């Protein structure tokens, strides 16, 4: 059996190695149009930022090492330019000299990946304008910074790559501005959780221009003139397009292979395309979202590697199936970590789920053990069924551990109420006896049995207009004086029983504290004395972060730039 693989990196290289492990006699040839067969795509921003110092650390395999270990023939700088399914061959162009040849196959695996989105606007051919997708792109940016010593950069796009670049370029000493068409960065997150990311970037001096688009580029003396849709022009020493990626599927389209959303390659759960003996994996393929069941494009290394393994299994005669992706992701932003899995609240609503949520602010480990920090967790679930739909976490430490537990729970079909029953490891340096994931489960179980009734940040403006409710802040006097919501009366939770006469009877009471714990205790005191009480989800800390983020948007310049 001869297997030809188009593209390396994650899916193609993984498939090649797996095929060899399953079939020692197979002839395997990989064609890769770049100069690198397998590299750490996710590490590219960190090489630019000098976190990864050695260029060779980015290269996971070379053609020589791949052949030595797996007897896989890898031909870099070779581009497959046509597929001929009727005679089971591909046309390959040698990029160094432009000559072409045909290669036969028994099985063909397409792993072309995705290409950076480059808008059709004026000036995209500027030598001071860059994209970041390949090692070659990385070296070009790195060399430009080394030679020209730019002092400023504008990043067009605020997805994962854009935010990682913002951090790394800021750490190099550049003045960084991020332009994002949406009104938030990192759109897999809900806006309330993205507010923590915005705050961390601003804290480190990164300027955010949200809700605006780049419409063109020009030259202005030695600078790049970045033109915005509002008419403003930003002068900068260099600019980087980080607008996302689109499936690179022209080759498949020309071969008559069926395409799906955004012209991605349609595959079944065995990674088979519409053409016999042709498989496809990675960023170029349409998959099913594991939670919503809807068609999706999820451009992540984890799914690409799994798909490569599954395609290899099926090429070798096994029966492996791909069950979709939850989109589990994590990102470092200076001292903050942000992670998500499953559906965001907004995405769940778009899919017409009946959505509920809890927001909590637990410590990363036992509070009495030194070094702990507060994280913010948002867990989304379906009303009535209590099916887990998604989760988002931001914090200084312990985020990765909890998001993986929640991702596993979603995959395994654990109900949101059953999070309280998970038996998770505990020692003071690592967690609490009631882990934050357990705490989320306790809260959701309390919602189910009626012990907890919630109110949320978007209800605040309506509540402040009402006269038929009592607004109660149960933090200490000192905390209250350091910042509070106008209209909320301060009665510390430890004084509440003695001061119940100050809470009008017969009116619903909406309660807040710093994290949500003391206010929950206050609601139980109130309900035990005949009141109807609602606890604020997330606490004043969460409220203040969200409102500060909204205030930045409100007081931005007409073009949307953060005021200094």
Coordinates of C-alpha atoms in Angstrom, one line a residue:
X1 CA 0.0 0.0 0.0
X2 CA 1.3 3.4 -0.9
X3 CA 0.0 6.4 1.0
X4 CA 0.6 10.0 -0.1
X5 CA 0.0 12.7 2.5
X6 CA -0.4 16.4 1.5
X7 CA 0.8 18.6 4.4
X8 CA 2.7 17.9 7.6
X9 CA 2.6 19.8 10.8
X10 CA -0.1 18.3 13.2
X11 CA -2.5 16.1 11.3
X12 CA -0.3 15.0 8.4
X13 CA 2.7 14.1 10.5
X14 CA 0.7 12.4 13.1
X15 CA -1.0 10.3 10.5
X16 CA 2.3 9.3 8.8
X17 CA 3.8 8.1 12.1
X18 CA 0.6 6.2 13.0
X19 CA 0.4 4.5 9.6
X20 CA 4.0 3.3 10.1
X21 CA 3.2 1.9 13.5
X22 CA 0.3 0.0 12.1
X23 CA 1.9 -1.2 8.8
X24 CA 5.6 -1.7 8.6
X25 CA 5.4 -2.4 4.8
X26 CA 3.4 0.6 3.7
X27 CA 5.1 3.1 1.5
X28 CA 4.5 6.6 2.9
X29 CA 5.3 9.9 1.2
X30 CA 4.7 13.3 2.6
X31 CA 4.7 16.5 0.5
X32 CA 5.0 19.7 2.4
X33 CA 5.2 23.1 0.6
X34 CA 7.0 24.9 3.4
X35 CA 10.5 24.2 4.5
X36 CA 9.4 22.4 7.7
X37 CA 7.6 19.1 8.1
X38 CA 6.5 19.2 11.7
X39 CA 6.7 22.3 13.9
X40 CA 5.2 23.7 17.0
X41 CA 2.7 26.1 15.4
X42 CA 1.4 27.2 18.8
X43 CA 4.9 28.2 20.0
X44 CA 5.5 30.7 17.2
X45 CA 4.5 33.8 19.2
X46 CA 6.8 32.7 22.0
X47 CA 9.8 32.5 19.7
X48 CA 9.1 36.0 18.5
X49 CA 9.0 37.1 22.2
X50 CA 12.3 35.4 23.1
X51 CA 10.5 33.0 25.5
X52 CA 11.7 30.2 23.2
X53 CA 15.3 31.2 22.4
X54 CA 16.4 28.4 20.0
X55 CA 14.8 28.2 16.6
X56 CA 15.4 24.5 16.5
X57 CA 13.1 24.0 19.5
X58 CA 10.2 24.9 17.2
X59 CA 11.0 22.0 14.8
X60 CA 9.6 18.7 16.2
X61 CA 10.9 16.6 13.3
X62 CA 13.1 17.1 10.3
X63 CA 12.8 15.1 7.0
X64 CA 15.9 13.2 8.1
X65 CA 14.7 12.4 11.6
X66 CA 11.3 11.3 10.3
X67 CA 12.9 9.0 7.8
X68 CA 15.4 7.6 10.3
X69 CA 12.7 6.7 12.8
X70 CA 9.6 5.9 10.7
X71 CA 11.0 5.3 7.2
X72 CA 8.6 8.0 5.9
X73 CA 9.8 9.9 2.8
X74 CA 9.3 13.6 3.5
X75 CA 9.7 16.1 0.7
X76 CA 9.6 19.7 1.8
X77 CA 9.3 22.6 -0.6
X78 CA 7.1 20.4 -2.7
X79 CA 3.6 21.6 -3.4
X80 CA 0.8 19.3 -4.6
X81 CA -1.0 21.4 -7.2
X82 CA -3.6 18.9 -8.6
X83 CA -5.3 15.7 -7.6
X84 CA -6.4 13.1 -10.3
X85 CA -8.8 10.8 -8.5
X86 CA -9.7 8.9 -11.7
X87 CA -6.1 7.6 -12.1
X88 CA -5.1 8.0 -8.4
X89 CA -2.2 10.4 -8.9
X90 CA -1.3 13.8 -7.7
X91 CA 0.8 16.5 -9.6
X92 CA 3.6 17.8 -7.5
X93 CA 5.6 21.0 -8.1
X94 CA 9.1 21.3 -6.9
X95 CA 9.1 24.9 -5.6
X96 CA 12.9 25.5 -5.8
X97 CA 13.1 25.0 -9.6
X98 CA 9.4 24.9 -10.7
X99 CA 9.5 21.5 -12.3
X100 CA 6.6 19.1 -11.8
X101 CA 5.9 15.3 -11.7
X102 CA 3.1 12.9 -10.9
X103 CA 3.0 10.6 -7.9
X104 CA 0.7 7.6 -7.6
X105 CA -1.2 6.7 -4.5
X106 CA -3.4 3.9 -3.2
X107 CA -4.6 6.1 -0.3
X108 CA -4.4 9.9 -0.2
X109 CA -4.6 12.0 2.9
X110 CA -5.2 15.8 2.7
X111 CA -3.8 17.9 5.6
X112 CA -3.5 21.3 3.9
X113 CA -4.4 23.2 7.1
X114 CA -5.6 26.8 6.9
X115 CA -4.2 30.0 5.6
X116 CA -4.1 33.4 7.2
X117 CA -6.9 35.7 6.3
X118 CA -5.5 38.6 4.3
X119 CA -8.2 41.2 3.4
X120 CA -8.3 42.6 -0.1
X121 CA -7.5 46.2 0.9
X122 CA -4.9 48.7 -0.2
X123 CA -1.3 48.2 1.0
X124 CA -1.4 44.6 2.0
X125 CA 1.9 44.1 0.1
X126 CA 3.8 46.4 2.4
X127 CA 7.2 45.1 3.6
X128 CA 6.2 46.3 7.1
X129 CA 3.0 44.2 7.1
X130 CA 3.2 40.6 8.3
X131 CA 1.1 37.5 8.9
X132 CA 1.9 34.7 11.4
X133 CA 1.0 31.2 10.3
X134 CA 4.3 29.4 9.4
X135 CA 7.8 29.2 10.6
X136 CA 8.8 31.3 7.7
X137 CA 6.4 34.0 8.8
X138 CA 7.9 33.8 12.3
X139 CA 11.5 34.2 11.1
X140 CA 10.5 37.1 8.9
X141 CA 8.9 39.0 11.9
X142 CA 11.8 38.1 14.1
X143 CA 14.4 39.3 11.6
X144 CA 12.5 42.5 11.0
X145 CA 12.4 43.3 14.7
X146 CA 16.1 42.5 15.1
X147 CA 17.2 44.6 12.2
X148 CA 14.8 47.6 12.3
X149 CA 14.2 47.8 16.1
X150 CA 10.5 49.0 15.8
X151 CA 9.1 50.8 18.7
X152 CA 5.4 50.3 17.9
X153 CA 3.1 47.7 16.3
X154 CA -0.5 47.5 15.4
X155 CA -2.1 44.0 15.5
X156 CA -5.2 43.6 13.4
X157 CA -7.2 40.9 15.1
X158 CA -7.8 39.9 18.7
X159 CA -8.0 36.1 18.6
X160 CA -5.7 33.7 20.3
X161 CA -2.7 34.4 18.1
X162 CA -3.3 38.2 18.2
X163 CA -3.5 38.2 22.0
X164 CA -0.4 36.0 22.3
X165 CA 1.5 38.3 20.0
X166 CA 0.3 41.3 21.9
X167 CA 1.9 39.9 25.1
X168 CA 5.1 38.8 23.5
X169 CA 5.7 42.0 21.6
X170 CA 4.8 44.1 24.7
X171 CA 7.4 42.1 26.6
X172 CA 10.0 43.0 24.0
X173 CA 9.3 46.7 24.7
X174 CA 7.1 47.6 21.8
X175 CA 4.1 49.9 22.1
X176 CA 1.2 47.5 21.2
X177 CA -2.2 48.4 19.8
X178 CA -4.8 45.7 19.0
X179 CA -7.6 46.5 16.6
X180 CA -10.5 44.1 16.8
X181 CA -13.8 44.2 14.7
X182 CA -15.8 42.6 17.5
X183 CA -16.3 44.6 20.7
X184 CA -14.3 42.0 22.7
X185 CA -11.1 39.9 22.3
X186 CA -11.2 36.1 22.3
X187 CA -14.7 35.5 21.0
X188 CA -15.0 31.9 22.2
X189 CA -15.3 33.6 25.6
X190 CA -18.4 35.6 26.7
X191 CA -17.9 39.3 27.0
X192 CA -18.1 39.2 30.8
X193 CA -15.2 36.8 31.1
X194 CA -13.2 38.5 28.3
X195 CA -13.4 41.6 30.5
X196 CA -10.7 40.1 32.7
X197 CA -8.5 39.6 29.7
X198 CA -9.0 43.2 28.6
X199 CA -8.1 44.4 32.1
X200 CA -4.9 42.3 32.2
X201 CA -3.7 43.6 28.8
X202 CA -4.5 47.2 29.7
X203 CA -2.6 46.8 33.0
X204 CA 0.5 46.0 31.0
X205 CA 0.0 49.0 28.6
X206 CA -1.6 47.3 25.6
X207 CA -4.0 49.6 23.9
X208 CA -7.3 48.1 22.7
X209 CA -9.3 49.4 19.9
X210 CA -12.5 47.3 19.9
X211 CA -15.4 47.4 17.5
X212 CA -13.3 48.8 14.7
X213 CA -11.8 47.3 11.5
X214 CA -8.7 48.0 9.4
X215 CA -9.6 49.2 5.9
X216 CA -6.2 49.7 4.4
X217 CA -2.5 50.4 4.8
X218 CA -0.2 53.1 3.5
X219 CA 3.3 54.4 3.8
X220 CA 3.9 57.5 6.0
X221 CA 7.6 58.4 6.0
X222 CA 9.2 55.5 7.8
X223 CA 6.0 54.3 9.3
X224 CA 2.9 52.3 8.4
X225 CA -0.3 54.2 8.1
X226 CA -3.1 51.9 9.3
X227 CA -6.4 53.1 8.1
X228 CA -9.5 52.4 10.2
X229 CA -13.2 52.2 9.2
X230 CA -13.9 55.3 11.4
X231 CA -11.5 57.4 9.3
X232 CA -8.7 57.6 11.8
X233 CA -5.2 56.6 10.8
X234 CA -2.7 55.0 13.2
X235 CA 1.0 55.5 12.6
X236 CA 3.1 52.5 13.6
X237 CA 6.5 51.0 12.8
X238 CA 5.1 47.7 11.8
X239 CA 1.7 45.9 11.5
X240 CA 0.6 42.3 11.8
X241 CA -2.5 40.7 10.4
X242 CA -4.0 38.3 12.9
X243 CA -7.5 38.2 11.5
X244 CA -7.8 34.4 11.8
X245 CA -7.6 31.7 9.2
X246 CA -9.6 30.1 6.5
X247 CA -9.5 26.5 5.2
X248 CA -6.9 26.0 2.5
X249 CA -9.0 23.9 0.2
X250 CA -8.5 25.1 -3.4
X251 CA -6.8 21.8 -4.2
X252 CA -9.7 19.7 -2.9
X253 CA -12.3 22.0 -4.7
X254 CA -10.5 21.6 -8.0
X255 CA -10.5 17.8 -7.6
X256 CA -14.3 17.8 -7.1
X257 CA -14.2 16.9 -3.4
X258 CA -17.4 18.0 -1.6
X259 CA -17.0 21.1 0.5
X260 CA -18.9 22.4 3.5
X261 CA -19.0 25.7 5.5
X262 CA -16.5 28.3 4.4
X263 CA -15.4 25.8 1.7
X264 CA -14.0 23.4 4.3
X265 CA -13.6 19.8 3.2
X266 CA -16.6 17.6 4.1
X267 CA -15.6 14.3 5.9
X268 CA -17.5 11.6 7.7
X269 CA -16.6 10.4 11.1
X270 CA -13.9 8.1 9.6
X271 CA -12.3 11.2 8.1
X272 CA -13.2 10.0 4.6
X273 CA -14.0 12.6 1.9
X274 CA -16.7 12.3 -0.8
X275 CA -14.0 10.7 -3.1
X276 CA -13.1 7.1 -2.5
X277 CA -9.6 6.5 -0.9
X278 CA -9.1 10.2 -0.1
X279 CA -9.1 11.3 3.5
X280 CA -8.8 14.7 5.1
X281 CA -7.9 16.0 8.6
X282 CA -7.0 19.2 10.4
X283 CA -7.9 22.8 10.1
X284 CA -9.2 22.3 6.6
X285 CA -12.1 20.0 7.5
X286 CA -15.6 20.5 8.7
X287 CA -16.5 18.7 11.9
X288 CA -19.3 18.4 14.4
X289 CA -19.3 20.4 17.6
X290 CA -19.4 17.8 20.3
X291 CA -21.9 19.8 22.5
X292 CA -24.2 21.5 20.0
X293 CA -24.0 18.9 17.3
X294 CA -23.7 21.7 14.7
X295 CA -21.3 21.8 11.8
X296 CA -18.1 23.7 12.9
X297 CA -14.6 24.7 12.1
X298 CA -12.3 24.3 15.0
X299 CA -8.7 25.1 14.2
X300 CA -6.8 23.6 17.1
X301 CA -3.8 21.3 17.3
X302 CA -5.5 18.7 19.6
X303 CA -8.4 17.9 17.2
X304 CA -6.0 17.8 14.2
X305 CA -3.7 15.3 15.9
X306 CA -6.7 13.1 16.9
X307 CA -8.1 13.2 13.4
X308 CA -4.7 12.2 11.9
X309 CA -4.6 9.2 14.1
X310 CA -8.2 8.2 13.2
X311 CA -7.6 8.6 9.5
X312 CA -4.4 6.5 9.8
X313 CA -6.4 3.8 11.6
X314 CA -9.0 3.7 8.8
X315 CA -6.4 3.8 6.0
X316 CA -4.9 0.7 7.6
X317 CA -8.2 -1.1 7.8
X318 CA -9.3 -0.4 11.3
X319 CA -12.6 1.2 12.3
X320 CA -11.9 4.4 14.2
X321 CA -14.4 7.2 14.6
X322 CA -14.1 10.9 15.3
X323 CA -16.8 12.2 17.6
X324 CA -16.3 15.9 17.3
X325 CA -14.6 18.6 19.3
X326 CA -15.6 20.8 22.3
X327 CA -13.1 23.5 21.3
X328 CA -11.2 23.2 24.6
X329 CA -8.7 26.1 24.6
X330 CA -6.3 27.8 27.0
X331 CA -4.2 30.9 26.7
X332 CA -1.6 32.8 28.8
X333 CA -2.0 36.6 29.0
X334 CA 0.9 38.0 31.0
X335 CA 0.2 36.8 34.6
X336 CA -3.3 35.6 33.7
X337 CA -4.6 32.3 32.3
X338 CA -7.9 32.1 30.5
X339 CA -9.5 28.8 29.4
X340 CA -12.7 27.6 27.8
X341 CA -14.4 24.4 26.8
X342 CA -17.8 23.6 25.2
X343 CA -20.2 26.4 24.4
X344 CA -20.1 29.9 25.7
X345 CA -23.4 31.3 27.1
X346 CA -23.9 33.3 23.9
X347 CA -23.2 30.3 21.7
X348 CA -25.5 28.1 23.7
X349 CA -28.3 30.7 23.3
X350 CA -27.7 30.9 19.5
X351 CA -28.1 27.1 19.5
X352 CA -31.5 27.7 21.2
X353 CA -30.6 25.9 24.5
X354 CA -32.5 27.0 27.6
X355 CA -29.4 28.3 29.4
X356 CA -28.5 28.9 33.0
X357 CA -25.1 29.6 34.6
X358 CA -23.2 30.0 37.8
X359 CA -20.3 32.4 38.3
X360 CA -18.0 31.9 41.3
X361 CA -14.7 33.2 42.5
X362 CA -12.9 30.5 44.4
X363 CA -9.3 30.3 45.6
X364 CA -6.9 28.3 43.5
X365 CA -5.9 26.3 46.6
X366 CA -6.6 26.3 50.4
X367 CA -6.7 29.9 51.6
X368 CA -4.6 29.3 54.6
X369 CA -1.7 28.0 52.5
X370 CA 0.5 30.8 51.1
X371 CA 0.4 31.9 47.5
X372 CA -3.2 31.2 46.6
X373 CA -5.1 33.5 44.2
X374 CA -8.7 34.0 43.2
X375 CA -10.0 32.6 39.9
X376 CA -13.3 33.4 38.2
X377 CA -15.3 30.4 36.9
X378 CA -18.4 30.5 34.7
X379 CA -20.2 27.2 34.2
X380 CA -23.0 27.0 31.7
X381 CA -25.7 24.4 31.8
X382 CA -29.1 23.6 30.4
X383 CA -32.2 24.3 32.5
X384 CA -34.4 21.4 33.5
X385 CA -31.9 18.7 32.2
X386 CA -28.8 20.2 34.0
X387 CA -26.7 19.0 31.1
X388 CA -23.3 20.7 31.1
X389 CA -22.8 22.9 28.1
X390 CA -19.6 24.7 28.7
X391 CA -17.2 26.5 31.1
X392 CA -14.8 29.4 31.2
X393 CA -12.2 30.2 33.8
X394 CA -9.7 33.1 34.3
X395 CA -7.1 33.3 37.0
X396 CA -3.5 33.3 38.0
X397 CA -3.1 29.6 38.8
X398 CA -5.0 26.4 38.8
X399 CA -7.0 27.3 35.7
X400 CA -5.7 24.5 33.5
X401 CA -6.5 21.8 36.1
X402 CA -10.1 22.8 36.5
X403 CA -10.9 23.4 32.8
X404 CA -9.6 19.9 32.0
X405 CA -11.9 18.4 34.7
X406 CA -14.8 20.3 33.3
X407 CA -14.0 19.3 29.7
X408 CA -13.8 15.7 30.8
X409 CA -17.1 16.0 32.6
X410 CA -18.8 17.4 29.5
X411 CA -17.4 14.6 27.3
X412 CA -18.4 12.0 29.8
X413 CA -22.0 13.3 30.1
X414 CA -21.7 14.2 33.8
X415 CA -24.6 16.4 34.8
X416 CA -23.9 19.9 36.2
X417 CA -25.4 18.8 39.6
X418 CA -23.0 15.8 39.7
X419 CA -19.9 18.0 39.7
X420 CA -20.4 18.1 43.5
X421 CA -19.7 14.3 43.6
X422 CA -16.4 14.3 41.7
X423 CA -13.6 12.9 43.9
X424 CA -10.8 15.3 43.2
X425 CA -7.3 15.3 44.7
X426 CA -6.7 17.6 47.6
X427 CA -3.7 18.9 49.5
X428 CA -3.4 22.6 50.7
X429 CA -0.8 23.6 48.0
X430 CA -3.0 22.4 45.2
X431 CA -6.7 22.7 46.1
X432 CA -9.3 22.9 48.8
X433 CA -11.2 20.1 50.4
X434 CA -14.1 21.4 48.4
X435 CA -12.5 22.0 45.0
X436 CA -13.7 24.9 42.9
X437 CA -15.3 22.3 40.5
X438 CA -17.2 20.8 43.4
X439 CA -18.2 24.3 44.5
X440 CA -19.8 24.9 41.1
X441 CA -21.7 21.6 41.5
X442 CA -22.9 22.6 45.0
X443 CA -24.2 25.9 43.6
X444 CA -26.0 24.2 40.7
X445 CA -27.5 21.6 43.0
X446 CA -28.7 24.4 45.2
X447 CA -30.4 26.0 42.2
X448 CA -32.1 22.7 41.4
X449 CA -33.5 22.2 44.9
X450 CA -34.5 25.8 45.3
X451 CA -31.9 26.7 48.0
X452 CA -30.2 29.3 45.7
X453 CA -31.9 31.9 43.6
X454 CA -29.6 34.2 41.5
X455 CA -29.5 37.5 39.9
X456 CA -26.9 38.6 37.3
X457 CA -24.9 41.6 36.2
X458 CA -27.2 42.5 33.3
X459 CA -30.1 43.0 35.7
X460 CA -28.5 45.7 37.6
X461 CA -29.9 48.7 35.7
X462 CA -33.4 47.5 35.9
X463 CA -33.1 46.8 39.6
X464 CA -31.8 50.3 40.3
X465 CA -35.0 51.7 38.8
X466 CA -37.3 49.6 41.0
X467 CA -38.9 50.7 44.3
X468 CA -40.4 47.3 45.1
X469 CA -37.1 45.6 46.0
X470 CA -34.3 45.9 48.6
X471 CA -30.7 46.1 47.5
X472 CA -28.3 44.7 50.1
X473 CA -24.5 44.7 50.2
X474 CA -23.3 42.2 52.9
X475 CA -19.5 43.0 52.8
X476 CA -17.7 44.7 55.7
X477 CA -17.9 48.5 56.1
X478 CA -14.4 48.9 54.9
X479 CA -15.0 46.9 51.7
X480 CA -18.2 48.8 51.1
X481 CA -16.4 52.2 51.4
X482 CA -13.7 51.1 49.0
X483 CA -16.3 50.7 46.3
X484 CA -20.0 49.8 46.0
X485 CA -23.0 50.1 43.8
X486 CA -25.1 53.2 44.6
X487 CA -28.4 52.2 45.9
X488 CA -27.2 49.2 47.9
X489 CA -27.5 49.4 51.7
X490 CA -24.6 48.0 53.6
X491 CA -25.3 45.5 56.4
X492 CA -22.4 43.1 57.0
X493 CA -23.5 39.5 56.9
X494 CA -22.3 38.9 60.5
X495 CA -24.7 41.7 61.7
X496 CA -27.6 40.7 59.6
X497 CA -29.6 38.7 62.1
X498 CA -29.5 41.6 64.6
X499 CA -30.4 44.2 62.0
X500 CA -33.2 42.4 60.2
X501 CA -35.6 45.2 61.2
X502 CA -33.6 47.4 58.7
X503 CA -34.6 45.1 55.8
X504 CA -38.2 45.9 54.7
X505 CA -40.4 42.8 55.0
X506 CA -42.4 41.8 52.0
X507 CA -40.0 43.1 49.4
X508 CA -37.6 40.7 47.5
X509 CA -34.0 41.3 48.6
X510 CA -31.2 41.3 46.0
X511 CA -27.9 40.6 47.8
X512 CA -24.2 41.1 46.8
X513 CA -20.9 40.5 48.5
X514 CA -17.3 40.3 47.3
X515 CA -17.3 36.8 45.9
X516 CA -20.8 35.5 46.3
X517 CA -20.3 33.3 49.4
X518 CA -21.3 35.8 52.2
X519 CA -24.2 37.0 50.1
X520 CA -25.4 33.4 49.7
X521 CA -25.2 33.0 53.5
X522 CA -27.2 36.2 53.8
X523 CA -29.9 34.9 51.5
X524 CA -30.2 31.8 53.7
X525 CA -30.6 34.0 56.8
X526 CA -33.2 36.1 55.0
X527 CA -35.1 33.1 53.6
X528 CA -35.1 31.5 57.0
X529 CA -36.8 34.6 58.3
X530 CA -39.5 34.7 55.7
X531 CA -37.9 36.9 53.0
X532 CA -37.5 36.1 49.3
X533 CA -33.8 36.6 48.5
X534 CA -31.6 36.5 45.4
X535 CA -27.8 36.1 45.4
X536 CA -25.6 38.0 42.9
X537 CA -23.7 35.5 40.7
X538 CA -20.0 36.3 40.7
X539 CA -19.7 38.9 43.5
X540 CA -18.7 42.5 43.5
X541 CA -15.3 41.6 42.2
X542 CA -16.8 40.2 39.1
X543 CA -19.3 43.1 38.8
X544 CA -16.5 45.7 39.1
X545 CA -14.4 44.1 36.4
X546 CA -17.3 43.9 33.9
X547 CA -18.4 47.4 34.6
X548 CA -14.9 48.8 34.4
X549 CA -14.6 47.2 31.0
X550 CA -17.9 48.7 29.8
X551 CA -16.7 52.1 31.1
X552 CA -13.6 51.9 29.0
X553 CA -15.9 51.4 26.0
X554 CA -18.2 54.2 27.0
X555 CA -15.3 56.7 27.4
X556 CA -13.3 55.7 24.4
X557 CA -12.5 58.2 21.7
X558 CA -14.9 58.4 18.7
X559 CA -12.8 55.8 16.9
X560 CA -13.0 53.4 19.9
X561 CA -9.4 53.7 21.3
X562 CA -8.9 53.4 25.1
X563 CA -8.3 56.8 26.6
X564 CA -4.9 57.0 28.4

